[in-house]
Amino acid sequence: MARTAPRLWLDGEVVDSARAQIGAMGQALQRGSLVFDVGSFHPFRDAKALFRAREHVRRFLRSAASVGIAVTFDEEVLVRAAASVVNACDAREGLVRWSAFFTADEPDLLPRSSQATVIVAAQIYEDAPRTTPMRIAIFEDARKAAPEALSPLVKVAAAYLGPSMAKRRAIASGAEEIVLLDAHGDIAEAPTANVFAVVDGVLVTPPIGTVLDGITRDAVLAIARRDGIAAREATISRDAFAKADEAFLTATSFPIMPIGSVNGAPLGSAPGPVTTRLSDALARAIRGEDESDTCAGWHQPI
Ligand code: PMP
């Protein structure tokens, strides 16, 4: 869990977080149309840096455009907004969350105005990072919305409701996390993380379009390819996943989390050798210790 820093950026100004209010009759609350993205900041050299902030902001603007929210701030301003809230908080490591929602307090399906409020907040971790492998559940009927119904590329609040209900079921069954299936019954992603498996010696992750284009997913694929680890973006069947040599989740907040079991059955080795190698390499990249071309431009020093 992470708590919000006391000061956040609200439509151009750093203010007390209590100033960021949302109307009870607003479309964001009544219809779930708030869009968001979550990046991270880390110690970097003698200061701090945002990690891949431009990619997060671009994805945020893409989500906003998809639901018809007009964000008037450009990429540069939104990256600087993140830097300003990270600067204003004393933590050296944490998350940064961009959110946008229709400003008008009207609950109609299609609001009359596309004008938006934008908030950028730093979030500070409250718990020590978890390192033990995760117990995963997979249920035949816990699936992502079909891409034709709701694109997995849009980070809109409403898209997280089905996955969060599936996660509750997973927890009630004794697991800690759910891996959702796609509309065809193949492996898709966790509610807020991408999935990788090592199948027949090849690192595989489901293709973008059935899942979100995770920025950690992209970093893992880039590092794997650079380091000569065979990697493919391809469909993973439930059977192949159950027999995988190793598997892990990726998300900005972990960034790599080994999967220890699926529906109570141990899965391969956890963390397996490929997971450990990628996890170490990604941690070095995030700390700014990897100066290869692959990681060039990944940091935005503050
Ligand atoms: N899938 C979904 C549905 C997510 O919400 C997230 C978190 N943004 C991810 C995957 C992981 O993406 P990232 O590595 O960019 O955090």
PDB file of N, CA, C and O in Angstrom, residues 247-283:
ATOM      1  N   ALA A 247       7.313 -18.322 -13.897  1.00  0.00           N
ATOM      2  CA  ALA A 247       6.390 -17.279 -14.344  1.00  0.00           C
ATOM      3  C   ALA A 247       6.490 -16.118 -13.367  1.00  0.00           C
ATOM      4  O   ALA A 247       6.862 -16.304 -12.198  1.00  0.00           O
ATOM      5  N   PHE A 248       6.187 -14.933 -13.884  1.00  0.00           N
ATOM      6  CA  PHE A 248       6.215 -13.759 -12.998  1.00  0.00           C
ATOM      7  C   PHE A 248       5.270 -12.686 -13.513  1.00  0.00           C
ATOM      8  O   PHE A 248       4.827 -12.725 -14.668  1.00  0.00           O
ATOM      9  N   LEU A 249       4.961 -11.747 -12.620  1.00  0.00           N
ATOM     10  CA  LEU A 249       4.140 -10.585 -12.963  1.00  0.00           C
ATOM     11  C   LEU A 249       5.061  -9.378 -13.084  1.00  0.00           C
ATOM     12  O   LEU A 249       6.093  -9.323 -12.389  1.00  0.00           O
ATOM     13  N   THR A 250       4.677  -8.413 -13.911  1.00  0.00           N
ATOM     14  CA  THR A 250       5.433  -7.156 -13.971  1.00  0.00           C
ATOM     15  C   THR A 250       4.488  -5.977 -13.810  1.00  0.00           C
ATOM     16  O   THR A 250       3.390  -5.972 -14.362  1.00  0.00           O
ATOM     17  N   ALA A 251       4.911  -4.993 -13.038  1.00  0.00           N
ATOM     18  CA  ALA A 251       4.158  -3.741 -12.881  1.00  0.00           C
ATOM     19  C   ALA A 251       5.108  -2.717 -12.273  1.00  0.00           C
ATOM     20  O   ALA A 251       6.061  -3.081 -11.573  1.00  0.00           O
ATOM     21  N   THR A 252       4.798  -1.463 -12.515  1.00  0.00           N
ATOM     22  CA  THR A 252       5.620  -0.367 -12.004  1.00  0.00           C
ATOM     23  C   THR A 252       5.912  -0.525 -10.511  1.00  0.00           C
ATOM     24  O   THR A 252       7.028  -0.272 -10.067  1.00  0.00           O
ATOM     25  N   SER A 253       4.924  -0.973  -9.740  1.00  0.00           N
ATOM     26  CA  SER A 253       5.095  -0.989  -8.283  1.00  0.00           C
ATOM     27  C   SER A 253       5.946  -2.157  -7.767  1.00  0.00           C
ATOM     28  O   SER A 253       6.398  -2.116  -6.631  1.00  0.00           O
ATOM     29  N   PHE A 254       6.199  -3.266  -8.568  1.00  0.00           N
ATOM     30  CA  PHE A 254       6.966  -4.401  -7.980  1.00  0.00           C
ATOM     31  C   PHE A 254       8.491  -4.249  -8.084  1.00  0.00           C
ATOM     32  O   PHE A 254       9.125  -4.422  -7.068  1.00  0.00           O
ATOM     33  N   PRO A 255       9.078  -4.258  -9.284  1.00  0.00           N
ATOM     34  CA  PRO A 255       8.556  -4.333 -10.649  1.00  0.00           C
ATOM     35  C   PRO A 255       8.435  -5.772 -11.201  1.00  0.00           C
ATOM     36  O   PRO A 255       7.692  -5.987 -12.140  1.00  0.00           O
ATOM     37  N   ILE A 256       9.155  -6.765 -10.591  1.00  0.00           N
ATOM     38  CA  ILE A 256       8.993  -8.163 -11.043  1.00  0.00           C
ATOM     39  C   ILE A 256       8.615  -8.995  -9.826  1.00  0.00           C
ATOM     40  O   ILE A 256       9.287  -8.932  -8.799  1.00  0.00           O
ATOM     41  N   MET A 257       7.530  -9.765  -9.942  1.00  0.00           N
ATOM     42  CA  MET A 257       7.032 -10.561  -8.815  1.00  0.00           C
ATOM     43  C   MET A 257       6.920 -12.022  -9.248  1.00  0.00           C
ATOM     44  O   MET A 257       6.099 -12.347 -10.109  1.00  0.00           O
ATOM     45  N   PRO A 258       7.760 -12.910  -8.685  1.00  0.00           N
ATOM     46  CA  PRO A 258       7.654 -14.315  -9.091  1.00  0.00           C
ATOM     47  C   PRO A 258       6.310 -14.931  -8.699  1.00  0.00           C
ATOM     48  O   PRO A 258       5.746 -14.588  -7.659  1.00  0.00           O
ATOM     49  N   ILE A 259       5.824 -15.828  -9.526  1.00  0.00           N
ATOM     50  CA  ILE A 259       4.593 -16.574  -9.220  1.00  0.00           C
ATOM     51  C   ILE A 259       5.003 -17.930  -8.655  1.00  0.00           C
ATOM     52  O   ILE A 259       5.772 -18.669  -9.283  1.00  0.00           O
ATOM     53  N   GLY A 260       4.483 -18.239  -7.456  1.00  0.00           N
ATOM     54  CA  GLY A 260       4.880 -19.478  -6.787  1.00  0.00           C
ATOM     55  C   GLY A 260       3.924 -20.629  -7.037  1.00  0.00           C
ATOM     56  O   GLY A 260       4.340 -21.794  -7.100  1.00  0.00           O
ATOM     57  N   SER A 261       2.628 -20.314  -7.189  1.00  0.00           N
ATOM     58  CA  SER A 261       1.659 -21.397  -7.385  1.00  0.00           C
ATOM     59  C   SER A 261       0.439 -20.878  -8.130  1.00  0.00           C
ATOM     60  O   SER A 261       0.167 -19.678  -8.124  1.00  0.00           O
ATOM     61  N   VAL A 262      -0.247 -21.805  -8.787  1.00  0.00           N
ATOM     62  CA  VAL A 262      -1.489 -21.486  -9.495  1.00  0.00           C
ATOM     63  C   VAL A 262      -2.577 -22.413  -8.964  1.00  0.00           C
ATOM     64  O   VAL A 262      -2.428 -23.638  -9.028  1.00  0.00           O
ATOM     65  N   ASN A 263      -3.625 -21.836  -8.430  1.00  0.00           N
ATOM     66  CA  ASN A 263      -4.724 -22.611  -7.822  1.00  0.00           C
ATOM     67  C   ASN A 263      -4.186 -23.662  -6.849  1.00  0.00           C
ATOM     68  O   ASN A 263      -4.664 -24.804  -6.826  1.00  0.00           O
ATOM     69  N   GLY A 264      -3.159 -23.307  -6.104  1.00  0.00           N
ATOM     70  CA  GLY A 264      -2.622 -24.192  -5.071  1.00  0.00           C
ATOM     71  C   GLY A 264      -1.540 -25.141  -5.564  1.00  0.00           C
ATOM     72  O   GLY A 264      -0.823 -25.740  -4.751  1.00  0.00           O
ATOM     73  N   ALA A 265      -1.373 -25.295  -6.884  1.00  0.00           N
ATOM     74  CA  ALA A 265      -0.335 -26.206  -7.406  1.00  0.00           C
ATOM     75  C   ALA A 265       0.951 -25.424  -7.638  1.00  0.00           C
ATOM     76  O   ALA A 265       0.926 -24.409  -8.343  1.00  0.00           O
ATOM     77  N   PRO A 266       2.099 -25.886  -7.073  1.00  0.00           N
ATOM     78  CA  PRO A 266       3.343 -25.148  -7.267  1.00  0.00           C
ATOM     79  C   PRO A 266       3.670 -25.011  -8.752  1.00  0.00           C
ATOM     80  O   PRO A 266       3.404 -25.925  -9.528  1.00  0.00           O
ATOM     81  N   LEU A 267       4.217 -23.884  -9.114  1.00  0.00           N
ATOM     82  CA  LEU A 267       4.532 -23.637 -10.529  1.00  0.00           C
ATOM     83  C   LEU A 267       6.048 -23.552 -10.694  1.00  0.00           C
ATOM     84  O   LEU A 267       6.664 -22.633 -10.179  1.00  0.00           O
ATOM     85  N   GLY A 268       6.628 -24.486 -11.446  1.00  0.00           N
ATOM     86  CA  GLY A 268       8.054 -24.460 -11.769  1.00  0.00           C
ATOM     87  C   GLY A 268       8.892 -24.078 -10.559  1.00  0.00           C
ATOM     88  O   GLY A 268       8.600 -24.461  -9.432  1.00  0.00           O
ATOM     89  N   SER A 269       9.946 -23.297 -10.821  1.00  0.00           N
ATOM     90  CA  SER A 269      10.761 -22.806  -9.713  1.00  0.00           C
ATOM     91  C   SER A 269      10.451 -21.330  -9.513  1.00  0.00           C
ATOM     92  O   SER A 269      10.169 -20.620 -10.474  1.00  0.00           O
ATOM     93  N   ALA A 270      10.466 -20.900  -8.268  1.00  0.00           N
ATOM     94  CA  ALA A 270      10.087 -19.502  -7.983  1.00  0.00           C
ATOM     95  C   ALA A 270      10.963 -18.940  -6.872  1.00  0.00           C
ATOM     96  O   ALA A 270      10.905 -19.446  -5.766  1.00  0.00           O
ATOM     97  N   PRO A 271      11.748 -17.923  -7.131  1.00  0.00           N
ATOM     98  CA  PRO A 271      11.971 -17.356  -8.455  1.00  0.00           C
ATOM     99  C   PRO A 271      12.930 -18.239  -9.254  1.00  0.00           C
ATOM    100  O   PRO A 271      13.932 -18.706  -8.716  1.00  0.00           O
ATOM    101  N   GLY A 272      12.595 -18.472 -10.510  1.00  0.00           N
ATOM    102  CA  GLY A 272      13.461 -19.276 -11.378  1.00  0.00           C
ATOM    103  C   GLY A 272      14.654 -18.466 -11.869  1.00  0.00           C
ATOM    104  O   GLY A 272      14.707 -17.256 -11.651  1.00  0.00           O
ATOM    105  N   PRO A 273      15.592 -19.126 -12.581  1.00  0.00           N
ATOM    106  CA  PRO A 273      16.817 -18.420 -13.009  1.00  0.00           C
ATOM    107  C   PRO A 273      16.566 -17.247 -13.958  1.00  0.00           C
ATOM    108  O   PRO A 273      17.233 -16.212 -13.852  1.00  0.00           O
ATOM    109  N   VAL A 274      15.592 -17.388 -14.862  1.00  0.00           N
ATOM    110  CA  VAL A 274      15.339 -16.281 -15.807  1.00  0.00           C
ATOM    111  C   VAL A 274      14.714 -15.109 -15.047  1.00  0.00           C
ATOM    112  O   VAL A 274      15.088 -13.936 -15.242  1.00  0.00           O
ATOM    113  N   THR A 275      13.786 -15.422 -14.129  1.00  0.00           N
ATOM    114  CA  THR A 275      13.149 -14.371 -13.325  1.00  0.00           C
ATOM    115  C   THR A 275      14.208 -13.607 -12.531  1.00  0.00           C
ATOM    116  O   THR A 275      14.216 -12.366 -12.515  1.00  0.00           O
ATOM    117  N   THR A 276      15.105 -14.357 -11.894  1.00  0.00           N
ATOM    118  CA  THR A 276      16.136 -13.716 -11.057  1.00  0.00           C
ATOM    119  C   THR A 276      17.055 -12.841 -11.906  1.00  0.00           C
ATOM    120  O   THR A 276      17.370 -11.700 -11.531  1.00  0.00           O
ATOM    121  N   ARG A 277      17.440 -13.372 -13.064  1.00  0.00           N
ATOM    122  CA  ARG A 277      18.347 -12.614 -13.921  1.00  0.00           C
ATOM    123  C   ARG A 277      17.701 -11.308 -14.393  1.00  0.00           C
ATOM    124  O   ARG A 277      18.305 -10.229 -14.334  1.00  0.00           O
ATOM    125  N   LEU A 278      16.442 -11.405 -14.818  1.00  0.00           N
ATOM    126  CA  LEU A 278      15.762 -10.206 -15.310  1.00  0.00           C
ATOM    127  C   LEU A 278      15.475  -9.228 -14.178  1.00  0.00           C
ATOM    128  O   LEU A 278      15.582  -8.013 -14.339  1.00  0.00           O
ATOM    129  N   SER A 279      15.123  -9.777 -13.030  1.00  0.00           N
ATOM    130  CA  SER A 279      14.820  -8.940 -11.876  1.00  0.00           C
ATOM    131  C   SER A 279      16.060  -8.133 -11.460  1.00  0.00           C
ATOM    132  O   SER A 279      15.977  -6.926 -11.193  1.00  0.00           O
ATOM    133  N   ASP A 280      17.213  -8.808 -11.421  1.00  0.00           N
ATOM    134  CA  ASP A 280      18.458  -8.111 -11.056  1.00  0.00           C
ATOM    135  C   ASP A 280      18.794  -7.048 -12.098  1.00  0.00           C
ATOM    136  O   ASP A 280      19.177  -5.918 -11.756  1.00  0.00           O
ATOM    137  N   ALA A 281      18.636  -7.418 -13.373  1.00  0.00           N
ATOM    138  CA  ALA A 281      18.990  -6.473 -14.443  1.00  0.00           C
ATOM    139  C   ALA A 281      18.053  -5.260 -14.419  1.00  0.00           C
ATOM    140  O   ALA A 281      18.503  -4.118 -14.579  1.00  0.00           O
ATOM    141  N   LEU A 282      16.772  -5.502 -14.184  1.00  0.00           N
ATOM    142  CA  LEU A 282      15.822  -4.384 -14.169  1.00  0.00           C
ATOM    143  C   LEU A 282      16.078  -3.478 -12.960  1.00  0.00           C
ATOM    144  O   LEU A 282      16.025  -2.250 -13.071  1.00  0.00           O
ATOM    145  N   ALA A 283      16.404  -4.101 -11.818  1.00  0.00           N
ATOM    146  CA  ALA A 283      16.701  -3.288 -10.624  1.00  0.00           C
ATOM    147  C   ALA A 283      17.906  -2.390 -10.888  1.00  0.00           C
ATOM    148  O   ALA A 283      17.902  -1.206 -10.517  1.00  0.00           O
TER     149      ALA A 283
END
